PDB file of C-alpha atoms in Angstrom:
ATOM      1  CA  VAL Q   1      -1.148  13.134  10.628  1.00  0.00           C
ATOM      2  CA  GLN Q   2      -0.696  14.336   6.668  1.00  0.00           C
ATOM      3  CA  LEU Q   3       1.688  12.924   4.231  1.00  0.00           C
ATOM      4  CA  VAL Q   4       1.984  15.141   0.926  1.00  0.00           C
ATOM      5  CA  GLU Q   5       3.486  14.003  -2.176  1.00  0.00           C
ATOM      6  CA  SER Q   6       4.955  16.118  -4.941  1.00  0.00           C
ATOM      7  CA  GLY Q   7       7.141  16.234  -8.184  1.00  0.00           C
ATOM      8  CA  GLY Q   8       5.346  14.035 -10.157  1.00  0.00           C
ATOM      9  CA  GLY Q   9       4.895  14.954 -13.839  1.00  0.00           C
ATOM     10  CA  LEU Q  10       5.734  13.981 -17.595  1.00  0.00           C
ATOM     11  CA  VAL Q  11       8.974  12.483 -18.473  1.00  0.00           C
ATOM     12  CA  GLN Q  12      10.639  11.164 -21.465  1.00  0.00           C
ATOM     13  CA  PRO Q  13      12.008   7.357 -21.428  1.00  0.00           C
ATOM     14  CA  GLY Q  14      15.403   7.097 -20.258  1.00  0.00           C
ATOM     15  CA  GLY Q  15      14.930  10.505 -17.913  1.00  0.00           C
ATOM     16  CA  SER Q  16      14.823  11.415 -14.151  1.00  0.00           C
ATOM     17  CA  LEU Q  17      12.245  12.542 -11.414  1.00  0.00           C
ATOM     18  CA  ARG Q  18      12.525  13.315  -7.757  1.00  0.00           C
ATOM     19  CA  LEU Q  19       9.647  12.806  -5.790  1.00  0.00           C
ATOM     20  CA  SER Q  20       9.181  14.404  -2.360  1.00  0.00           C
ATOM     21  CA  CYS Q  21       6.735  13.150   0.416  1.00  0.00           C
ATOM     22  CA  THR Q  22       6.575  15.960   3.015  1.00  0.00           C
ATOM     23  CA  ALA Q  23       5.099  14.485   6.426  1.00  0.00           C
ATOM     24  CA  SER Q  24       3.534  16.630   9.422  1.00  0.00           C
ATOM     25  CA  GLY Q  25       1.607  16.016  12.481  1.00  0.00           C
ATOM     26  CA  PHE Q  26       3.451  13.281  13.919  1.00  0.00           C
ATOM     27  CA  SER Q  27       7.226  12.504  14.768  1.00  0.00           C
ATOM     28  CA  PHE Q  28       8.510  11.326  11.462  1.00  0.00           C
ATOM     29  CA  SER Q  29      12.056  10.464  12.623  1.00  0.00           C
ATOM     30  CA  ASN Q  30      10.397   7.686  14.524  1.00  0.00           C
ATOM     31  CA  TYR Q  31       8.530   5.890  11.769  1.00  0.00           C
ATOM     32  CA  ASN Q  32       9.458   3.504   8.884  1.00  0.00           C
ATOM     33  CA  MET Q  33       8.156   4.683   5.694  1.00  0.00           C
ATOM     34  CA  ILE Q  34       7.754   3.315   2.163  1.00  0.00           C
ATOM     35  CA  TRP Q  35       6.805   4.077  -1.458  1.00  0.00           C
ATOM     36  CA  VAL Q  36       4.175   2.303  -3.233  1.00  0.00           C
ATOM     37  CA  ARG Q  37       2.749   2.664  -6.622  1.00  0.00           C
ATOM     38  CA  GLN Q  38      -0.187   2.033  -8.773  1.00  0.00           C
ATOM     39  CA  ALA Q  39      -0.089   1.601 -12.726  1.00  0.00           C
ATOM     40  CA  PRO Q  40      -3.415   2.667 -14.287  1.00  0.00           C
ATOM     41  CA  GLY Q  41      -6.198   0.052 -13.417  1.00  0.00           C
ATOM     42  CA  LYS Q  42      -3.465  -2.087 -11.751  1.00  0.00           C
ATOM     43  CA  GLY Q  43      -3.098  -3.231  -8.144  1.00  0.00           C
ATOM     44  CA  LEU Q  44      -0.706  -2.071  -5.771  1.00  0.00           C
ATOM     45  CA  GLU Q  45       3.362  -2.315  -6.047  1.00  0.00           C
ATOM     46  CA  LEU Q  46       5.450  -1.619  -2.649  1.00  0.00           C
ATOM     47  CA  PHE Q  47       8.635  -1.058  -4.503  1.00  0.00           C
ATOM     48  CA  SER Q  48      10.852   0.515  -1.814  1.00  0.00           C
ATOM     49  CA  TYR Q  49      11.271   0.760   2.198  1.00  0.00           C
ATOM     50  CA  ILE Q  50      13.343   2.952   4.395  1.00  0.00           C
ATOM     51  CA  SER Q  51      13.868   2.516   8.331  1.00  0.00           C
ATOM     52  CA  SER Q  52      13.408   5.348  10.366  1.00  0.00           C
ATOM     53  CA  SER Q  53      17.111   5.451  10.811  1.00  0.00           C
ATOM     54  CA  SER Q  54      17.683   4.974   7.195  1.00  0.00           C
ATOM     55  CA  ARG Q  55      19.667   1.990   8.324  1.00  0.00           C
ATOM     56  CA  THR Q  56      17.596  -0.274   6.300  1.00  0.00           C
ATOM     57  CA  ILE Q  57      16.612   0.101   2.606  1.00  0.00           C
ATOM     58  CA  TYR Q  58      14.831  -2.045   0.445  1.00  0.00           C
ATOM     59  CA  TYR Q  59      13.958  -2.032  -3.358  1.00  0.00           C
ATOM     60  CA  ALA Q  60      12.130  -4.470  -5.309  1.00  0.00           C
ATOM     61  CA  ASP Q  61      13.613  -5.608  -8.388  1.00  0.00           C
ATOM     62  CA  SER Q  62      11.551  -3.685 -10.367  1.00  0.00           C
ATOM     63  CA  VAL Q  63      13.315  -0.525  -9.542  1.00  0.00           C
ATOM     64  CA  LYS Q  64      16.725  -1.950  -7.952  1.00  0.00           C
ATOM     65  CA  GLY Q  65      19.408   0.210  -9.607  1.00  0.00           C
ATOM     66  CA  ARG Q  66      17.372   3.040 -10.967  1.00  0.00           C
ATOM     67  CA  PHE Q  67      15.458   4.336  -7.957  1.00  0.00           C
ATOM     68  CA  THR Q  68      17.263   5.713  -4.639  1.00  0.00           C
ATOM     69  CA  ILE Q  69      15.058   6.279  -1.538  1.00  0.00           C
ATOM     70  CA  SER Q  70      16.271   8.618   1.126  1.00  0.00           C
ATOM     71  CA  ARG Q  71      15.218  10.627   4.066  1.00  0.00           C
ATOM     72  CA  ASN Q  72      15.824  13.926   5.782  1.00  0.00           C
ATOM     73  CA  ASN Q  73      14.479  13.565   9.462  1.00  0.00           C
ATOM     74  CA  ALA Q  74      15.229  17.191  10.359  1.00  0.00           C
ATOM     75  CA  GLN Q  75      13.187  18.407   7.424  1.00  0.00           C
ATOM     76  CA  ASN Q  76      10.379  15.674   8.005  1.00  0.00           C
ATOM     77  CA  SER Q  77      10.800  14.422   4.221  1.00  0.00           C
ATOM     78  CA  LEU Q  78      11.226  11.593   2.631  1.00  0.00           C
ATOM     79  CA  SER Q  79      12.527  11.280  -1.434  1.00  0.00           C
ATOM     80  CA  LEU Q  80      12.671   9.225  -4.128  1.00  0.00           C
ATOM     81  CA  GLN Q  81      15.029   9.867  -6.754  1.00  0.00           C
ATOM     82  CA  MET Q  82      14.048   7.822 -10.182  1.00  0.00           C
ATOM     83  CA  ASN Q  83      16.635   7.380 -12.674  1.00  0.00           C
ATOM     84  CA  SER Q  84      16.352   5.565 -16.342  1.00  0.00           C
ATOM     85  CA  LEU Q  85      12.743   5.802 -16.243  1.00  0.00           C
ATOM     86  CA  ARG Q  86      10.611   3.401 -18.695  1.00  0.00           C
ATOM     87  CA  ASP Q  87       7.020   3.275 -19.710  1.00  0.00           C
ATOM     88  CA  ASP Q  88       6.027   0.669 -17.081  1.00  0.00           C
ATOM     89  CA  ASP Q  89       7.320   3.319 -14.446  1.00  0.00           C
ATOM     90  CA  THR Q  90       3.888   5.004 -15.264  1.00  0.00           C
ATOM     91  CA  ALA Q  91       1.883   4.888 -12.099  1.00  0.00           C
ATOM     92  CA  ILE Q  92       0.561   6.749  -9.136  1.00  0.00           C
ATOM     93  CA  TYR Q  93       3.408   6.854  -6.542  1.00  0.00           C
ATOM     94  CA  TYR Q  94       2.519   6.826  -2.853  1.00  0.00           C
ATOM     95  CA  CYS Q  95       4.204   7.520   0.347  1.00  0.00           C
ATOM     96  CA  ALA Q  96       2.998   5.685   3.626  1.00  0.00           C
ATOM     97  CA  ARG Q  97       3.909   5.151   6.848  1.00  0.00           C
ATOM     98  CA  ALA Q  98       4.326   2.123   9.226  1.00  0.00           C
ATOM     99  CA  PRO Q  99       2.759   2.502  12.600  1.00  0.00           C
ATOM    100  CA  GLY Q 100       5.747   0.503  14.291  1.00  0.00           C
ATOM    101  CA  VAL Q 101       7.836  -2.495  13.510  1.00  0.00           C
ATOM    102  CA  TYR Q 102       5.310  -3.929  11.456  1.00  0.00           C
ATOM    103  CA  PRO Q 103       5.373  -3.310   7.633  1.00  0.00           C
ATOM    104  CA  TYR Q 104       1.547  -2.644   7.114  1.00  0.00           C
ATOM    105  CA  PHE Q 105       0.702   0.872   6.760  1.00  0.00           C
ATOM    106  CA  ASP Q 106      -1.746   3.139   8.451  1.00  0.00           C
ATOM    107  CA  TYR Q 107      -1.299   6.659   6.705  1.00  0.00           C
ATOM    108  CA  TRP Q 108      -1.134   7.552   3.190  1.00  0.00           C
ATOM    109  CA  GLY Q 109      -0.053  10.500   1.091  1.00  0.00           C
ATOM    110  CA  GLN Q 110      -2.831  11.260  -1.621  1.00  0.00           C
ATOM    111  CA  GLY Q 111      -0.489  10.241  -4.364  1.00  0.00           C
ATOM    112  CA  THR Q 112       1.240  11.838  -7.438  1.00  0.00           C
ATOM    113  CA  LEU Q 113       1.126  11.069 -10.965  1.00  0.00           C
ATOM    114  CA  VAL Q 114       4.117  10.139 -13.019  1.00  0.00           C
ATOM    115  CA  THR Q 115       3.886   9.464 -16.780  1.00  0.00           C
ATOM    116  CA  VAL Q 116       6.921   8.258 -18.745  1.00  0.00           C
ATOM    117  CA  SER Q 117       6.067   8.814 -22.336  1.00  0.00           C
ATOM    118  CA  SER Q 118       7.613  10.403 -25.429  1.00  0.00           C
TER     119      SER Q 118
ATOM    120  CA  ASP L   1       8.187 -13.871  -3.271  1.00  0.00           C
ATOM    121  CA  ILE L   2       5.061 -14.568  -1.631  1.00  0.00           C
ATOM    122  CA  GLN L   3       1.870 -14.135  -4.280  1.00  0.00           C
ATOM    123  CA  MET L   4      -1.295 -12.968  -2.812  1.00  0.00           C
ATOM    124  CA  THR L   5      -4.721 -13.945  -4.857  1.00  0.00           C
ATOM    125  CA  GLN L   6      -7.950 -12.437  -4.196  1.00  0.00           C
ATOM    126  CA  SER L   7     -11.304 -13.779  -5.105  1.00  0.00           C
ATOM    127  CA  PRO L   8     -13.377 -12.496  -6.636  1.00  0.00           C
ATOM    128  CA  SER L   9     -11.721  -9.892  -8.804  1.00  0.00           C
ATOM    129  CA  THR L  10     -14.870  -8.157  -8.974  1.00  0.00           C
ATOM    130  CA  LEU L  11     -18.143  -8.532  -6.551  1.00  0.00           C
ATOM    131  CA  SER L  12     -21.424  -7.206  -7.592  1.00  0.00           C
ATOM    132  CA  ALA L  13     -23.904  -6.701  -4.086  1.00  0.00           C
ATOM    133  CA  SER L  14     -26.556  -4.477  -3.003  1.00  0.00           C
ATOM    134  CA  MET L  15     -26.972  -2.213  -0.068  1.00  0.00           C
ATOM    135  CA  GLY L  16     -27.586  -4.064   3.227  1.00  0.00           C
ATOM    136  CA  ASP L  17     -25.604  -7.244   1.633  1.00  0.00           C
ATOM    137  CA  ARG L  18     -23.073  -9.360   3.714  1.00  0.00           C
ATOM    138  CA  ILE L  19     -19.990 -10.088   1.501  1.00  0.00           C
ATOM    139  CA  THR L  20     -16.816 -12.223   1.765  1.00  0.00           C
ATOM    140  CA  ILE L  21     -13.739 -11.351  -0.013  1.00  0.00           C
ATOM    141  CA  THR L  22     -10.848 -14.216   0.115  1.00  0.00           C
ATOM    142  CA  CYS L  23      -7.122 -13.662  -0.304  1.00  0.00           C
ATOM    143  CA  ARG L  24      -4.762 -16.846  -0.300  1.00  0.00           C
ATOM    144  CA  ALA L  25      -0.986 -16.657  -0.087  1.00  0.00           C
ATOM    145  CA  SER L  26       1.397 -18.845  -2.029  1.00  0.00           C
ATOM    146  CA  GLN L  27       2.830 -20.034   1.638  1.00  0.00           C
ATOM    147  CA  THR L  28       2.044 -19.580   4.894  1.00  0.00           C
ATOM    148  CA  ILE L  29       1.993 -16.015   6.415  1.00  0.00           C
ATOM    149  CA  SER L  30       0.699 -16.686   9.949  1.00  0.00           C
ATOM    150  CA  SER L  31      -1.522 -13.816  10.677  1.00  0.00           C
ATOM    151  CA  TRP L  32       0.823 -11.036   8.733  1.00  0.00           C
ATOM    152  CA  LEU L  33      -1.967  -9.817   6.850  1.00  0.00           C
ATOM    153  CA  ALA L  34      -3.535  -6.662   6.305  1.00  0.00           C
ATOM    154  CA  TRP L  35      -6.577  -5.256   4.460  1.00  0.00           C
ATOM    155  CA  TYR L  36      -7.080  -1.876   2.837  1.00  0.00           C
ATOM    156  CA  GLN L  37      -9.920  -0.253   1.239  1.00  0.00           C
ATOM    157  CA  GLN L  38      -9.323   2.093  -1.904  1.00  0.00           C
ATOM    158  CA  LYS L  39     -12.042   4.362  -3.495  1.00  0.00           C
ATOM    159  CA  PRO L  40     -11.320   5.683  -7.210  1.00  0.00           C
ATOM    160  CA  GLY L  41      -9.062   8.475  -7.064  1.00  0.00           C
ATOM    161  CA  LYS L  42      -7.887   8.039  -3.376  1.00  0.00           C
ATOM    162  CA  ALA L  43      -5.061   6.545  -1.509  1.00  0.00           C
ATOM    163  CA  PRO L  44      -5.699   3.146   0.274  1.00  0.00           C
ATOM    164  CA  ASN L  45      -6.962   3.355   3.632  1.00  0.00           C
ATOM    165  CA  LEU L  46      -6.098   0.621   6.208  1.00  0.00           C
ATOM    166  CA  LEU L  47      -9.149  -1.252   7.639  1.00  0.00           C
ATOM    167  CA  ILE L  48      -7.384  -4.694   9.622  1.00  0.00           C
ATOM    168  CA  TYR L  49      -4.064  -5.650  10.427  1.00  0.00           C
ATOM    169  CA  LYS L  50      -2.808  -8.914  11.840  1.00  0.00           C
ATOM    170  CA  ALA L  51      -5.438 -10.728   9.993  1.00  0.00           C
ATOM    171  CA  SER L  52      -8.178  -9.358  12.426  1.00  0.00           C
ATOM    172  CA  THR L  53      -7.634  -6.667  14.104  1.00  0.00           C
ATOM    173  CA  LEU L  54      -9.758  -3.576  13.331  1.00  0.00           C
ATOM    174  CA  GLN L  55      -7.893  -0.217  12.742  1.00  0.00           C
ATOM    175  CA  GLY L  56      -8.932   2.357  14.844  1.00  0.00           C
ATOM    176  CA  GLY L  57     -12.365   4.306  13.292  1.00  0.00           C
ATOM    177  CA  VAL L  58     -13.180   1.575  11.054  1.00  0.00           C
ATOM    178  CA  PRO L  59     -16.680   0.158  11.659  1.00  0.00           C
ATOM    179  CA  SER L  60     -17.461  -2.948  13.088  1.00  0.00           C
ATOM    180  CA  ARG L  61     -19.219  -4.121  10.382  1.00  0.00           C
ATOM    181  CA  PHE L  62     -15.729  -4.638   8.761  1.00  0.00           C
ATOM    182  CA  SER L  63     -14.090  -7.920   9.909  1.00  0.00           C
ATOM    183  CA  GLY L  64     -11.429 -10.338   9.015  1.00  0.00           C
ATOM    184  CA  SER L  65     -10.270 -13.669   9.744  1.00  0.00           C
ATOM    185  CA  GLY L  66      -7.664 -16.672   8.852  1.00  0.00           C
ATOM    186  CA  SER L  67      -4.123 -17.641   9.453  1.00  0.00           C
ATOM    187  CA  GLY L  68      -1.869 -19.452   7.526  1.00  0.00           C
ATOM    188  CA  THR L  69      -2.689 -19.032   3.584  1.00  0.00           C
ATOM    189  CA  GLU L  70      -6.312 -18.184   3.601  1.00  0.00           C
ATOM    190  CA  PHE L  71      -8.119 -15.104   5.006  1.00  0.00           C
ATOM    191  CA  THR L  72     -11.060 -13.592   4.828  1.00  0.00           C
ATOM    192  CA  LEU L  73     -12.591  -9.738   4.901  1.00  0.00           C
ATOM    193  CA  THR L  74     -16.454 -10.011   5.524  1.00  0.00           C
ATOM    194  CA  ILE L  75     -18.593  -6.627   5.362  1.00  0.00           C
ATOM    195  CA  THR L  76     -22.073  -7.194   7.064  1.00  0.00           C
ATOM    196  CA  SER L  77     -24.791  -4.940   5.604  1.00  0.00           C
ATOM    197  CA  LEU L  78     -22.814  -3.204   3.141  1.00  0.00           C
ATOM    198  CA  GLN L  79     -23.462   0.480   3.004  1.00  0.00           C
ATOM    199  CA  PRO L  80     -22.854   3.129  -0.097  1.00  0.00           C
ATOM    200  CA  ASP L  81     -19.763   3.912   1.437  1.00  0.00           C
ATOM    201  CA  ASP L  82     -18.310   0.379   1.081  1.00  0.00           C
ATOM    202  CA  PHE L  83     -18.355   0.257  -2.901  1.00  0.00           C
ATOM    203  CA  ALA L  84     -14.680   0.614  -3.443  1.00  0.00           C
ATOM    204  CA  THR L  85     -11.744  -1.751  -4.059  1.00  0.00           C
ATOM    205  CA  TYR L  86     -10.322  -3.834  -1.592  1.00  0.00           C
ATOM    206  CA  HIS L  87      -6.632  -4.901  -0.994  1.00  0.00           C
ATOM    207  CA  CYS L  88      -4.789  -7.512   1.164  1.00  0.00           C
ATOM    208  CA  GLN L  89      -1.151  -6.938   2.008  1.00  0.00           C
ATOM    209  CA  GLN L  90       1.381  -9.823   3.359  1.00  0.00           C
ATOM    210  CA  TYR L  91       3.827  -8.622   5.530  1.00  0.00           C
ATOM    211  CA  ASP L  92       5.309 -12.040   6.906  1.00  0.00           C
ATOM    212  CA  SER L  93       8.475 -11.478   4.611  1.00  0.00           C
ATOM    213  CA  TYR L  94      10.150  -8.981   2.167  1.00  0.00           C
ATOM    214  CA  PRO L  95       9.217  -8.071  -0.659  1.00  0.00           C
ATOM    215  CA  TRP L  96       5.821  -7.168   1.074  1.00  0.00           C
ATOM    216  CA  THR L  97       3.219  -7.859  -1.543  1.00  0.00           C
ATOM    217  CA  PHE L  98      -0.345  -7.204  -2.083  1.00  0.00           C
ATOM    218  CA  GLY L  99      -3.309  -8.992  -3.914  1.00  0.00           C
ATOM    219  CA  GLN L 100      -4.744  -7.744  -7.101  1.00  0.00           C
ATOM    220  CA  GLY L 101      -7.626  -6.167  -5.738  1.00  0.00           C
ATOM    221  CA  THR L 102     -11.404  -6.997  -5.295  1.00  0.00           C
ATOM    222  CA  LYS L 103     -13.716  -4.537  -6.751  1.00  0.00           C
ATOM    223  CA  VAL L 104     -17.166  -4.254  -4.650  1.00  0.00           C
ATOM    224  CA  GLU L 105     -19.751  -2.724  -7.135  1.00  0.00           C
ATOM    225  CA  ILE L 106     -23.451  -2.161  -7.038  1.00  0.00           C
TER     226      ILE L 106
END
């Protein structure tokens, strides 16, 4: 099982960025997925969830209306479109997999750093 | 939202020590709690789910207990590889939330 994030980088406040998470080693279409972020020196924030079929999607209030989670099961990929970025969105962004119906997470990507700064 | 509070925030220990980390939920979460270990610059690693079930491949010196609002993670006989930050996570109800983390240092 492997999850590999990409797409992070430096962006100005108000800008946009699209993150990707490429999955391999398991049947991606059968698993619910999440995005979690960790600001420098801070704890973990689970801010978005998508079910295996994309039927159920959740966002934390901190990103609602600005971020969009999506997945392409045919390409084994998870995406996060981030718009209207703010300084406090600066963090390492991880994708992770829920092993079953319960939302705890057994495999994580290595993370990708998003820095929002002028 | 359910708030998860870990204590202590930092724990100083020595190799071979037995340590306990506490995680308290602001409301009852039954046994819907997971524990993760995170090393610097690395992603979290699942240790325990459903409060006390050890994830495959996790050494038996790790154990979890509790239900309702109070939970503990215990590590018997600390090994060099165990010096890390530990996070609890409730998955009783959305938004699923993490504690602030407990750093175990030498």
